[in-house]
mmCIF file with all atom_site columns, N, CA and C in Angstrom:
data_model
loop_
_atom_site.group_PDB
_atom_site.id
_atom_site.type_symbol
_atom_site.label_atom_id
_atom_site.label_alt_id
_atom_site.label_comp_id
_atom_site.label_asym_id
_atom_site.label_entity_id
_atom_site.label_seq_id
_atom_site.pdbx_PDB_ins_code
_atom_site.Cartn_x
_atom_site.Cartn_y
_atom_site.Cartn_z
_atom_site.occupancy
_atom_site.B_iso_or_equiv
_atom_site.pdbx_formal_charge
_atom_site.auth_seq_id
_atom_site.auth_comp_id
_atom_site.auth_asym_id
_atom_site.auth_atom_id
_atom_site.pdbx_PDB_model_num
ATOM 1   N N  . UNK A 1 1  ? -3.590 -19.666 -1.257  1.00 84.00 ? 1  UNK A N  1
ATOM 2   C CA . UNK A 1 1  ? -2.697 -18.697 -0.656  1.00 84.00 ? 1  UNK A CA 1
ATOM 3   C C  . UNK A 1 1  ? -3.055 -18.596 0.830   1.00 84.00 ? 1  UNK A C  1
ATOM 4   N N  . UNK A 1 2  ? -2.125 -18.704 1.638   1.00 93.00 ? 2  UNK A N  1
ATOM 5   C CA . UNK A 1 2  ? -1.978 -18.714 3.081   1.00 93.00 ? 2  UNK A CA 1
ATOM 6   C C  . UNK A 1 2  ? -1.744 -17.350 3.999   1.00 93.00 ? 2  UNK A C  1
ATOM 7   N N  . UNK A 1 3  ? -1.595 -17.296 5.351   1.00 94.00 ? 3  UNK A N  1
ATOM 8   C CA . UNK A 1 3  ? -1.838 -16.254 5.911   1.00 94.00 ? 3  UNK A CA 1
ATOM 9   C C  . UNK A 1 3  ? 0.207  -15.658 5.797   1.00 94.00 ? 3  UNK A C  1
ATOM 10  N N  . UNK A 1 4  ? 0.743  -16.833 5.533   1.00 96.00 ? 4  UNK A N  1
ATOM 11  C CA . UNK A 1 4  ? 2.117  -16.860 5.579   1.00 96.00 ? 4  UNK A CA 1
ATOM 12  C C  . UNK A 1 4  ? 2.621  -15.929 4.191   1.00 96.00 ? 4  UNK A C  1
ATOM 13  N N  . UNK A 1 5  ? 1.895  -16.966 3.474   1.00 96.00 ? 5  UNK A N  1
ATOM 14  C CA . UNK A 1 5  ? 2.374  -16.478 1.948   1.00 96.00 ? 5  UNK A CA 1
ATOM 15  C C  . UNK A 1 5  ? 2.062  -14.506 1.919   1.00 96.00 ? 5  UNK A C  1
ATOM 16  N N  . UNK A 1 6  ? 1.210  -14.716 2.238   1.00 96.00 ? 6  UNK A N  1
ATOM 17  C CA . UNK A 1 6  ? 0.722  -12.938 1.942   1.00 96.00 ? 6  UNK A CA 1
ATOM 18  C C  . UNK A 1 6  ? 1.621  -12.199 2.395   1.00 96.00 ? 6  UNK A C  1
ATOM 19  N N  . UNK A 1 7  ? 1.934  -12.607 3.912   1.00 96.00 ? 7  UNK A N  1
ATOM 20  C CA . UNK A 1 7  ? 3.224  -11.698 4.586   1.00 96.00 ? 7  UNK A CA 1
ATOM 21  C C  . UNK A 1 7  ? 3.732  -11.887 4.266   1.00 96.00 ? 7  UNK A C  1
ATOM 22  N N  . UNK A 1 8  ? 4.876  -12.809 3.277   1.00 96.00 ? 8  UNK A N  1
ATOM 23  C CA . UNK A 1 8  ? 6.306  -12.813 2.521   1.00 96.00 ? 8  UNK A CA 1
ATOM 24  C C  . UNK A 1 8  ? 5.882  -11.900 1.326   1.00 96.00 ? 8  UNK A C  1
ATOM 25  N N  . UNK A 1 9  ? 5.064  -11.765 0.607   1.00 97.00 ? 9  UNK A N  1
ATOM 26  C CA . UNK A 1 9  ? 4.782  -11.314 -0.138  1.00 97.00 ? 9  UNK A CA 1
ATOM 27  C C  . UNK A 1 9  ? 4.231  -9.949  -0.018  1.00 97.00 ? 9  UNK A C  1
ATOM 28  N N  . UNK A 1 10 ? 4.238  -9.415  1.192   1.00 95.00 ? 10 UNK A N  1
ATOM 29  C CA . UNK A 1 10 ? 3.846  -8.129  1.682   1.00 95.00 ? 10 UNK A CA 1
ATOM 30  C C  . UNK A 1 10 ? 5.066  -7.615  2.137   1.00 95.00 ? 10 UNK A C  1
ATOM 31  N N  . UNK A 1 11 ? 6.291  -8.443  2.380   1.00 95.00 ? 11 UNK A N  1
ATOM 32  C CA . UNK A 1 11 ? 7.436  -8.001  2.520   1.00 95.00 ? 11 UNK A CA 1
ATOM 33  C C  . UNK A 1 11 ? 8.243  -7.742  1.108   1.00 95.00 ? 11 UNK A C  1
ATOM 34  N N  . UNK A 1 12 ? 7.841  -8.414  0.264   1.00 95.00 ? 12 UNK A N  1
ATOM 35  C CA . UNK A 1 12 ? 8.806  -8.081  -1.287  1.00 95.00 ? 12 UNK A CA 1
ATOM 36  C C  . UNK A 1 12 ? 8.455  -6.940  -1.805  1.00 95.00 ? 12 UNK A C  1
ATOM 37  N N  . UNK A 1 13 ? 6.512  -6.720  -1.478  1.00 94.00 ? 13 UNK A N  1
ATOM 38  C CA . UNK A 1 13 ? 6.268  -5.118  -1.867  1.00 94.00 ? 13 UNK A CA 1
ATOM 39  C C  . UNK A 1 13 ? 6.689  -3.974  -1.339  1.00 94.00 ? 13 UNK A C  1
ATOM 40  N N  . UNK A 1 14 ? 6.768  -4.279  0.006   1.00 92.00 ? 14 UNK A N  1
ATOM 41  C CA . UNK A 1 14 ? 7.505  -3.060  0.979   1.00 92.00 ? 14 UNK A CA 1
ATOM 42  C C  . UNK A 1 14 ? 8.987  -2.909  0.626   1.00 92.00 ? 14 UNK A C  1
ATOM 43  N N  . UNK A 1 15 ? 9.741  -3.944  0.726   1.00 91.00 ? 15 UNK A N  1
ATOM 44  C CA . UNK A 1 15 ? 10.933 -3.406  -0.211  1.00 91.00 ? 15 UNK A CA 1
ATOM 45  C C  . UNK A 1 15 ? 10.947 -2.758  -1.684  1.00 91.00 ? 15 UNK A C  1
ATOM 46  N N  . UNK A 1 16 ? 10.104 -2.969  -2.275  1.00 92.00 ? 16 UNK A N  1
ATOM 47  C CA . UNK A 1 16 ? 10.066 -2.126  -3.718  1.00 92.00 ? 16 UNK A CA 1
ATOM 48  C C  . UNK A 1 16 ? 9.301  -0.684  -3.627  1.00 92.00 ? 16 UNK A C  1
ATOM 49  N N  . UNK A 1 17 ? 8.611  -0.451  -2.352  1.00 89.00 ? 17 UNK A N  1
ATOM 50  C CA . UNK A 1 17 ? 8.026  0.741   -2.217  1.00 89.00 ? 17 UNK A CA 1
ATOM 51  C C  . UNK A 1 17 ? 9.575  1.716   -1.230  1.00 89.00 ? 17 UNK A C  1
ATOM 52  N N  . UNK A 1 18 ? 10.250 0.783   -0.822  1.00 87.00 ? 18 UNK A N  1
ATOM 53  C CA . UNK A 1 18 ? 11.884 1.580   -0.409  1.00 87.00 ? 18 UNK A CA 1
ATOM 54  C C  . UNK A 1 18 ? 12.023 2.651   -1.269  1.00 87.00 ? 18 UNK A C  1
ATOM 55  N N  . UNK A 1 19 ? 11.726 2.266   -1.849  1.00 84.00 ? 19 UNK A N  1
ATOM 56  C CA . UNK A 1 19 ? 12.654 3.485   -3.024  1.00 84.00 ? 19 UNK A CA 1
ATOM 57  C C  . UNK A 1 19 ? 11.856 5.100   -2.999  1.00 84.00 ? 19 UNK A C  1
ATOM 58  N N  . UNK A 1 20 ? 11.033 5.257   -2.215  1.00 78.00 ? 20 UNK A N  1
ATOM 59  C CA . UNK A 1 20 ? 10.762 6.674   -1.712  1.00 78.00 ? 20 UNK A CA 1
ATOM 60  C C  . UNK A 1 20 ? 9.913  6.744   -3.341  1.00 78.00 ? 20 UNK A C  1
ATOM 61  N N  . UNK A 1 21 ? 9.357  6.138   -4.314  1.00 84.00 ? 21 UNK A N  1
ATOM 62  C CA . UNK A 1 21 ? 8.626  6.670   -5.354  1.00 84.00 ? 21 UNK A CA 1
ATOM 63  C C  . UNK A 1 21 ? 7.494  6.004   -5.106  1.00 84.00 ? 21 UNK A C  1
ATOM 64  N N  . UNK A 1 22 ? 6.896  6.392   -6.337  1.00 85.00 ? 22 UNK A N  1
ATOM 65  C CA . UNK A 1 22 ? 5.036  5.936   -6.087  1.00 85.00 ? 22 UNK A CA 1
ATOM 66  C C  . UNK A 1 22 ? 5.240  4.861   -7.143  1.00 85.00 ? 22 UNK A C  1
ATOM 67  N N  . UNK A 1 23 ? 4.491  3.576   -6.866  1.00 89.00 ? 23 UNK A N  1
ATOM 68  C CA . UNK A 1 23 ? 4.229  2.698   -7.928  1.00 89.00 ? 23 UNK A CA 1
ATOM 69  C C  . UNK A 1 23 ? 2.569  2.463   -8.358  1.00 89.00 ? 23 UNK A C  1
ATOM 70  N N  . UNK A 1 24 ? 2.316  1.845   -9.253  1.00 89.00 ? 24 UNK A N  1
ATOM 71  C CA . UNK A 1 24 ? 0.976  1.487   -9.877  1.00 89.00 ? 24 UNK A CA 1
ATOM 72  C C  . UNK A 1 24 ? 1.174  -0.209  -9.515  1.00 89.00 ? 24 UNK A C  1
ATOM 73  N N  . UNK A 1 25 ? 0.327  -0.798  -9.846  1.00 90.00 ? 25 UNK A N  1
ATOM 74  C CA . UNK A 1 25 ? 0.030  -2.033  -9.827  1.00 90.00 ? 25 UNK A CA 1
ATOM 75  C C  . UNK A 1 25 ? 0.712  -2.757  -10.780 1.00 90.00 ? 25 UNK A C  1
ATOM 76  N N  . UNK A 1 26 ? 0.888  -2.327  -11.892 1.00 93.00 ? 26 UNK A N  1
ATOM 77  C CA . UNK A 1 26 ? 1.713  -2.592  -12.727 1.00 93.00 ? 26 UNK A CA 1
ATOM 78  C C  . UNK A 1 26 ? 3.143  -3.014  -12.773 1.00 93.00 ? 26 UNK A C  1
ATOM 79  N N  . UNK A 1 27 ? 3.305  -1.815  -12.354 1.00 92.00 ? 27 UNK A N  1
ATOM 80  C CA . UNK A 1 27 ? 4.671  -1.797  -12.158 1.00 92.00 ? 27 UNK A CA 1
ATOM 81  C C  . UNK A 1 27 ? 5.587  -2.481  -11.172 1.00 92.00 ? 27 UNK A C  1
ATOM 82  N N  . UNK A 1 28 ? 4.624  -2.694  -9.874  1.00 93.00 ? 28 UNK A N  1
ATOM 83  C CA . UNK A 1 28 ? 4.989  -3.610  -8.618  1.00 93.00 ? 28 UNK A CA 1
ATOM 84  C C  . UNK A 1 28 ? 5.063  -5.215  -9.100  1.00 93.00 ? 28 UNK A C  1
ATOM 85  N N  . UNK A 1 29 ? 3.965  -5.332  -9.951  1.00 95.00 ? 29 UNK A N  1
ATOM 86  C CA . UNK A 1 29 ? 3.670  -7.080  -10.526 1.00 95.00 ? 29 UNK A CA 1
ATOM 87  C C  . UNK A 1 29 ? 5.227  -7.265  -11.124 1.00 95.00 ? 29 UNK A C  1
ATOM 88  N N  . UNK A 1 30 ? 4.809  -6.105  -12.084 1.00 96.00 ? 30 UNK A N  1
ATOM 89  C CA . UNK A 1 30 ? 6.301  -7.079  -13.424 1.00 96.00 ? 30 UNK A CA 1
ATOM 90  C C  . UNK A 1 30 ? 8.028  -6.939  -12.357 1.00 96.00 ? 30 UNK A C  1
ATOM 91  N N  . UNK A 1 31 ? 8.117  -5.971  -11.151 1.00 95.00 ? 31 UNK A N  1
ATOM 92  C CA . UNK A 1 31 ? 9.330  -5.594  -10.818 1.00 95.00 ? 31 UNK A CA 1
ATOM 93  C C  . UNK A 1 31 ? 9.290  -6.941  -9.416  1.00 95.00 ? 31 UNK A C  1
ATOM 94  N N  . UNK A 1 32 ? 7.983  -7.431  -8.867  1.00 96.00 ? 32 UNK A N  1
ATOM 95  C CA . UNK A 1 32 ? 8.086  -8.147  -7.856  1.00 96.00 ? 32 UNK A CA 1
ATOM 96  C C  . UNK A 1 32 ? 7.901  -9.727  -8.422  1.00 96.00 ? 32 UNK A C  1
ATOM 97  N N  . UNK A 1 33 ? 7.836  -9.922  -9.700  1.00 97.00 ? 33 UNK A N  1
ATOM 98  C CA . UNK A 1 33 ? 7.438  -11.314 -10.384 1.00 97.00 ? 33 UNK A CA 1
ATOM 99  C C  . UNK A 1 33 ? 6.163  -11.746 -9.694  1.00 97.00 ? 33 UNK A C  1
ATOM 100 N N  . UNK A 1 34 ? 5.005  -10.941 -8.600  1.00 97.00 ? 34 UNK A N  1
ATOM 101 C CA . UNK A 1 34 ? 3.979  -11.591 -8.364  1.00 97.00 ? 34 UNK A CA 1
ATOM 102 C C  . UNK A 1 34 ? 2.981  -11.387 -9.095  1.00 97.00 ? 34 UNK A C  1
ATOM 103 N N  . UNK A 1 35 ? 1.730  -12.007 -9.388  1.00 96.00 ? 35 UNK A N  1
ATOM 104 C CA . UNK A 1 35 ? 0.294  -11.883 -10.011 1.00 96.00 ? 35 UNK A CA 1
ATOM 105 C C  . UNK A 1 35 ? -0.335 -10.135 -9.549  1.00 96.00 ? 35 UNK A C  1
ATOM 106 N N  . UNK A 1 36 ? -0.928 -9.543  -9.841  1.00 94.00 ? 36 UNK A N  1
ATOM 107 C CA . UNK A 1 36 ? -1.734 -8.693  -9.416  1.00 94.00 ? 36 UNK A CA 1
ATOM 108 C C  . UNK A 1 36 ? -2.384 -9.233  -8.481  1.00 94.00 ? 36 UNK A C  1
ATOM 109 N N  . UNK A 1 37 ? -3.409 -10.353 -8.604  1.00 95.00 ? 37 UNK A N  1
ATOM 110 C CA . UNK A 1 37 ? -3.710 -10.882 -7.134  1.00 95.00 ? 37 UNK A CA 1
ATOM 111 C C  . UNK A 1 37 ? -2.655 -10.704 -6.142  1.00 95.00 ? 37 UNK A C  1
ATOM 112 N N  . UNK A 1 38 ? -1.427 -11.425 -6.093  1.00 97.00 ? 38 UNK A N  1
ATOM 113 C CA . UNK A 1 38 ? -0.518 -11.300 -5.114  1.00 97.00 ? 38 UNK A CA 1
ATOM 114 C C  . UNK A 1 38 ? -0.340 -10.212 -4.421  1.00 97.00 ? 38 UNK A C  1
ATOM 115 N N  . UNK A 1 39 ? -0.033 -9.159  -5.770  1.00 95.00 ? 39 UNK A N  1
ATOM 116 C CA . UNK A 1 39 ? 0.340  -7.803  -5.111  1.00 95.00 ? 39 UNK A CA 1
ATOM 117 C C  . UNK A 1 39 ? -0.889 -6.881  -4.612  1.00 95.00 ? 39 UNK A C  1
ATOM 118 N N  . UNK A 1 40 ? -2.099 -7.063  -5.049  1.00 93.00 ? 40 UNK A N  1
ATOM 119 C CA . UNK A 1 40 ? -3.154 -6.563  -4.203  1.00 93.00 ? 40 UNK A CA 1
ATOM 120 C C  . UNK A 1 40 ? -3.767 -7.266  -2.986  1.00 93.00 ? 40 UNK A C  1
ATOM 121 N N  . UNK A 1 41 ? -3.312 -8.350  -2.470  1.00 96.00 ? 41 UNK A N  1
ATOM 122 C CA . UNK A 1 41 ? -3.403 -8.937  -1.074  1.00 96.00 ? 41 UNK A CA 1
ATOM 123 C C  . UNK A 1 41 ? -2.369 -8.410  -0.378  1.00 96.00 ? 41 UNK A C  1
ATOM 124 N N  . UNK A 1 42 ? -0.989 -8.239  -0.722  1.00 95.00 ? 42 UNK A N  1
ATOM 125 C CA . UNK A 1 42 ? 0.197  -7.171  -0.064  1.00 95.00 ? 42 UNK A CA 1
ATOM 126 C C  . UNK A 1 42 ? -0.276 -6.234  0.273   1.00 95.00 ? 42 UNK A C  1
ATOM 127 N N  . UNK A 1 43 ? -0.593 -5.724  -0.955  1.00 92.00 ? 43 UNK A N  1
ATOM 128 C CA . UNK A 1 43 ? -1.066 -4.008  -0.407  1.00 92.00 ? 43 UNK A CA 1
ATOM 129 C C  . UNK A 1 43 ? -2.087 -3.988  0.525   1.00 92.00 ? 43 UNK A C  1
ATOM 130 N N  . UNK A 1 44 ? -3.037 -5.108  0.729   1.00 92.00 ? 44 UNK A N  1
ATOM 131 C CA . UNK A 1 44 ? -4.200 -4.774  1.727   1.00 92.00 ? 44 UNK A CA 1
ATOM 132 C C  . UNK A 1 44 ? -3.414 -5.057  2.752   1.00 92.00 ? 44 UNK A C  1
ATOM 133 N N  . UNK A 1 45 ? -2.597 -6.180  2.981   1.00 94.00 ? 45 UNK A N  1
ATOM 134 C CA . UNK A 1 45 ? -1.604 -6.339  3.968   1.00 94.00 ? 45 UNK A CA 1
ATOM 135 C C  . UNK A 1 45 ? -0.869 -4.932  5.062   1.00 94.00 ? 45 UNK A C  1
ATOM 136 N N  . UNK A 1 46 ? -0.299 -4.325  4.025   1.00 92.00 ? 46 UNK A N  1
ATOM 137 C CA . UNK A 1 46 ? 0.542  -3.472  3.997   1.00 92.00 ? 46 UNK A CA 1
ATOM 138 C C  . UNK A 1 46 ? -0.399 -2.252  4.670   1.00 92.00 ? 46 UNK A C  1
ATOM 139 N N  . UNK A 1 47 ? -1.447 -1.886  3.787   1.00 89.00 ? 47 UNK A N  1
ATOM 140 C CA . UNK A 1 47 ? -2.710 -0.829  4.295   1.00 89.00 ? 47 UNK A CA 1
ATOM 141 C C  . UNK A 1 47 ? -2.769 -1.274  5.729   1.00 89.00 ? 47 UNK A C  1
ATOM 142 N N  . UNK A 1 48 ? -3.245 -2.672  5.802   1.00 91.00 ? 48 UNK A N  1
ATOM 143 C CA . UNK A 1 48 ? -3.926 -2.726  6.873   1.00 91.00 ? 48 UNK A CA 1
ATOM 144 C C  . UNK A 1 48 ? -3.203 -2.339  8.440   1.00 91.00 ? 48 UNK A C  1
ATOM 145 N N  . UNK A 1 49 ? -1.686 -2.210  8.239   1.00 89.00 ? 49 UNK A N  1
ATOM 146 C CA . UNK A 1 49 ? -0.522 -2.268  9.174   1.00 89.00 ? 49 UNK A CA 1
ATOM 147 C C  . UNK A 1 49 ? -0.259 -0.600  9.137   1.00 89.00 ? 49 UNK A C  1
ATOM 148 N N  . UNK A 1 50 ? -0.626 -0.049  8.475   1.00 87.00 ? 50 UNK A N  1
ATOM 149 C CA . UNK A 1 50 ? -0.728 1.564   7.921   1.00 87.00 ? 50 UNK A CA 1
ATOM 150 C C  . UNK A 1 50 ? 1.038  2.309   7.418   1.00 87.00 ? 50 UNK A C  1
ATOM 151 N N  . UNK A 1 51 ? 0.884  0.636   6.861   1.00 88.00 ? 51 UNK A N  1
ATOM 152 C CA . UNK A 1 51 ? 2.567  1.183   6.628   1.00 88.00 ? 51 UNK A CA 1
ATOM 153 C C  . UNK A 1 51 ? 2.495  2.014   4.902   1.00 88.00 ? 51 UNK A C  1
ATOM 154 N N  . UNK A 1 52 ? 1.474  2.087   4.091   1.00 85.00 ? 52 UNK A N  1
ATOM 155 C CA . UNK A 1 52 ? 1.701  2.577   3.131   1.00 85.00 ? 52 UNK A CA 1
ATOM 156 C C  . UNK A 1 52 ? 0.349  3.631   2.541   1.00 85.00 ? 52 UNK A C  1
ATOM 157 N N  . UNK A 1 53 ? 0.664  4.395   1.940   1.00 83.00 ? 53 UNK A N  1
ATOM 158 C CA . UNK A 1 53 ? -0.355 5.264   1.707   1.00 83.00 ? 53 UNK A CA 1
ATOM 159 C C  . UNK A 1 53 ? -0.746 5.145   -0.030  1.00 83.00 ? 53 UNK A C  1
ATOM 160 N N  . UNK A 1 54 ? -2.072 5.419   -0.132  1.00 81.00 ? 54 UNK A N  1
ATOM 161 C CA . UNK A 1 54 ? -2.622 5.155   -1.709  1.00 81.00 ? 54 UNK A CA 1
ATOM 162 C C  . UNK A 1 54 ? -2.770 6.588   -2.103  1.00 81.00 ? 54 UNK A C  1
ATOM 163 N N  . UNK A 1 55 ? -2.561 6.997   -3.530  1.00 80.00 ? 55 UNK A N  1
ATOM 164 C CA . UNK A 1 55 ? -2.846 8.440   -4.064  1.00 80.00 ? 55 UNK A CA 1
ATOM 165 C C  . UNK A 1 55 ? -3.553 8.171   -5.032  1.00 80.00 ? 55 UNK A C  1
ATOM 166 N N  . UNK A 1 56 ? -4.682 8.132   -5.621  1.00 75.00 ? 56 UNK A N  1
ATOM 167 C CA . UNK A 1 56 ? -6.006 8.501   -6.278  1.00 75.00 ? 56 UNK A CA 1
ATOM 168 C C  . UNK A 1 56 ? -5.824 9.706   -6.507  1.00 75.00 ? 56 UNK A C  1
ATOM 169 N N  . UNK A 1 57 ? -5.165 10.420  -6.864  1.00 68.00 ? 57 UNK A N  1
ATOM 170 C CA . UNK A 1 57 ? -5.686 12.195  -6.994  1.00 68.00 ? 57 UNK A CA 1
ATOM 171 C C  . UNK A 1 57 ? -5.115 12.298  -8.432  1.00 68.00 ? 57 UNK A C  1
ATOM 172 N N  . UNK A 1 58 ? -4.754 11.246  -9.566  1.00 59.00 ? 58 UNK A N  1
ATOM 173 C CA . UNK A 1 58 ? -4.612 11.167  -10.575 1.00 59.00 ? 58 UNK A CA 1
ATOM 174 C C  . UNK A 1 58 ? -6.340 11.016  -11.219 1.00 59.00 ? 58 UNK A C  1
ATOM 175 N N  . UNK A 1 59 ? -6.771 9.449   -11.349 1.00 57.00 ? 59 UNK A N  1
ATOM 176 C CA . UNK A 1 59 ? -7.948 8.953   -11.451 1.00 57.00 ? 59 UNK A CA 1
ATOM 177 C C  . UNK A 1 59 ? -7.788 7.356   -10.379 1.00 57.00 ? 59 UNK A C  1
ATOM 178 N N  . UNK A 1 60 ? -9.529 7.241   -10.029 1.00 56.00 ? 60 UNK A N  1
ATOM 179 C CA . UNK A 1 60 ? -9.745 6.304   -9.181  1.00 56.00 ? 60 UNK A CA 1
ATOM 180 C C  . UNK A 1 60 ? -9.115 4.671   -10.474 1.00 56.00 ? 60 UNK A C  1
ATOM 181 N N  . UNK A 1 61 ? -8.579 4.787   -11.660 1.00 62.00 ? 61 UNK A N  1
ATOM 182 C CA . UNK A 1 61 ? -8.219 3.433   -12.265 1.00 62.00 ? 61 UNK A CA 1
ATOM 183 C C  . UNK A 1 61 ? -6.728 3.609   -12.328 1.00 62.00 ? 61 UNK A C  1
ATOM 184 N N  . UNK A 1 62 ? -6.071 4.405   -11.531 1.00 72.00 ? 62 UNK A N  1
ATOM 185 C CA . UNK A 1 62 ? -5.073 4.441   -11.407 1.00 72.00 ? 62 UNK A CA 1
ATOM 186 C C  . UNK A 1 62 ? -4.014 4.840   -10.179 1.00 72.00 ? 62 UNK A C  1
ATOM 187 N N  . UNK A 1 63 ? -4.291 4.380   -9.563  1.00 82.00 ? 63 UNK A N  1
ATOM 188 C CA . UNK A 1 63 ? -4.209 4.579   -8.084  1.00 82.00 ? 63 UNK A CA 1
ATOM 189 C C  . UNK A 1 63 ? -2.288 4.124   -7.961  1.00 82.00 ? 63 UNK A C  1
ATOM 190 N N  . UNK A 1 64 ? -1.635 5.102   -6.702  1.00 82.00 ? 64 UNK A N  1
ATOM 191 C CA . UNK A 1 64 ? -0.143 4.779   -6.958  1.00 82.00 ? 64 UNK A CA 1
ATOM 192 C C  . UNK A 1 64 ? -0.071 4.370   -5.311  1.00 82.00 ? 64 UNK A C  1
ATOM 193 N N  . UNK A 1 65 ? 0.789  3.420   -4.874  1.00 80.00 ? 65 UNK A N  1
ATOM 194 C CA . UNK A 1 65 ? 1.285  3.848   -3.561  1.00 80.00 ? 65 UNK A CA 1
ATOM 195 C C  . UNK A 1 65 ? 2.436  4.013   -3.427  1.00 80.00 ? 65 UNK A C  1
ATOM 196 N N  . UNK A 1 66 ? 2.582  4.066   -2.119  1.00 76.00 ? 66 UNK A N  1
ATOM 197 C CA . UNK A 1 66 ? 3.970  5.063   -1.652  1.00 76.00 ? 66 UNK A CA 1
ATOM 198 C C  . UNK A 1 66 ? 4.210  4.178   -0.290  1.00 76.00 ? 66 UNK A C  1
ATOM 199 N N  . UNK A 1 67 ? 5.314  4.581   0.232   1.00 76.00 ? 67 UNK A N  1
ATOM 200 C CA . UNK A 1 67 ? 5.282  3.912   1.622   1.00 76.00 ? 67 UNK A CA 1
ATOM 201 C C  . UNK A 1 67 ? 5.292  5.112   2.303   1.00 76.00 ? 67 UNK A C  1
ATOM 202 N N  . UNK A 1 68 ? 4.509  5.048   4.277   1.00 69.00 ? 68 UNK A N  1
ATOM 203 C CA . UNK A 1 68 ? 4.530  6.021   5.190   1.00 69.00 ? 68 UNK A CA 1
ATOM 204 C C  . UNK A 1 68 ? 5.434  6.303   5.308   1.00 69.00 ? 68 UNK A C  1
ATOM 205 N N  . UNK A 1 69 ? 6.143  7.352   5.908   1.00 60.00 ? 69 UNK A N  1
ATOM 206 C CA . UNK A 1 69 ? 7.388  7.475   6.840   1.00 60.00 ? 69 UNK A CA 1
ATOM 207 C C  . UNK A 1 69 ? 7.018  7.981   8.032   1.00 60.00 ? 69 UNK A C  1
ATOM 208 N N  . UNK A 1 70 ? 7.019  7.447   9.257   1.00 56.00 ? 70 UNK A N  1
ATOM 209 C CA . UNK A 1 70 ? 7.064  7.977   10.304  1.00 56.00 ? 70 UNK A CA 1
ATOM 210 C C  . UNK A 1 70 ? 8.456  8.591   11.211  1.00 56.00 ? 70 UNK A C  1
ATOM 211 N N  . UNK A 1 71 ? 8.073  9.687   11.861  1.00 50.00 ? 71 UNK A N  1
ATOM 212 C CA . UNK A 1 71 ? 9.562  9.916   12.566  1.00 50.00 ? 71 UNK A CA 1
ATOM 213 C C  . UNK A 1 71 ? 8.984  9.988   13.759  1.00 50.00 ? 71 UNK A C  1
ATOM 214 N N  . UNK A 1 72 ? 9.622  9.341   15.087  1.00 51.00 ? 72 UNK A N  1
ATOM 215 C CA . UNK A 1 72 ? 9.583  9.239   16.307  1.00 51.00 ? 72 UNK A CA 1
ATOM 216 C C  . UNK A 1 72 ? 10.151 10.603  17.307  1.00 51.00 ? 72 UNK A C  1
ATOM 217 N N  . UNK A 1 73 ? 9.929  11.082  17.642  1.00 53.00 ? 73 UNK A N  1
ATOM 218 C CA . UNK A 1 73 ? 10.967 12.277  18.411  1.00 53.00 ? 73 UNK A CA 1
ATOM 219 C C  . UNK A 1 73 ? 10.859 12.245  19.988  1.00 53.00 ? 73 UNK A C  1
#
């Protein structure tokens, strides 16, 4: 896996985090057809750009994200 691949693949997760809800890991794999590997190199992707936020305040083996929203004014 390449520096390319990750960013296409950090773009299929960010569109499935569109939807203003929280996903699990789970749920991103089976709805994005990628591996869990895949989708946890996205998400570090994604973290690392601070475009998405993680919620742990369930339990640390179940962690959801969300995407940021920023507003400019």
């Amino acid at each position: 896996m390449n520096k390319k691949v990750i960013g296409i693949n950090a773009g299929i997760i960010w569109n499935l985090l569109n939807d203003y809800q929280k996903w699990d890991i789970p749920k991103l794999s089976k709805a994005s057809g990628l591996s869990e590997k895949e989708v946890y190199t996205a998400i570090g992707w994604l973290a690392r750009e601070n475009k998405i936020e993680i919620d742990s305040s369930i339990d640390d083996s179940n962690e959801q994200f969300y995407l940021v929203v920023e507003y400019y004014f």
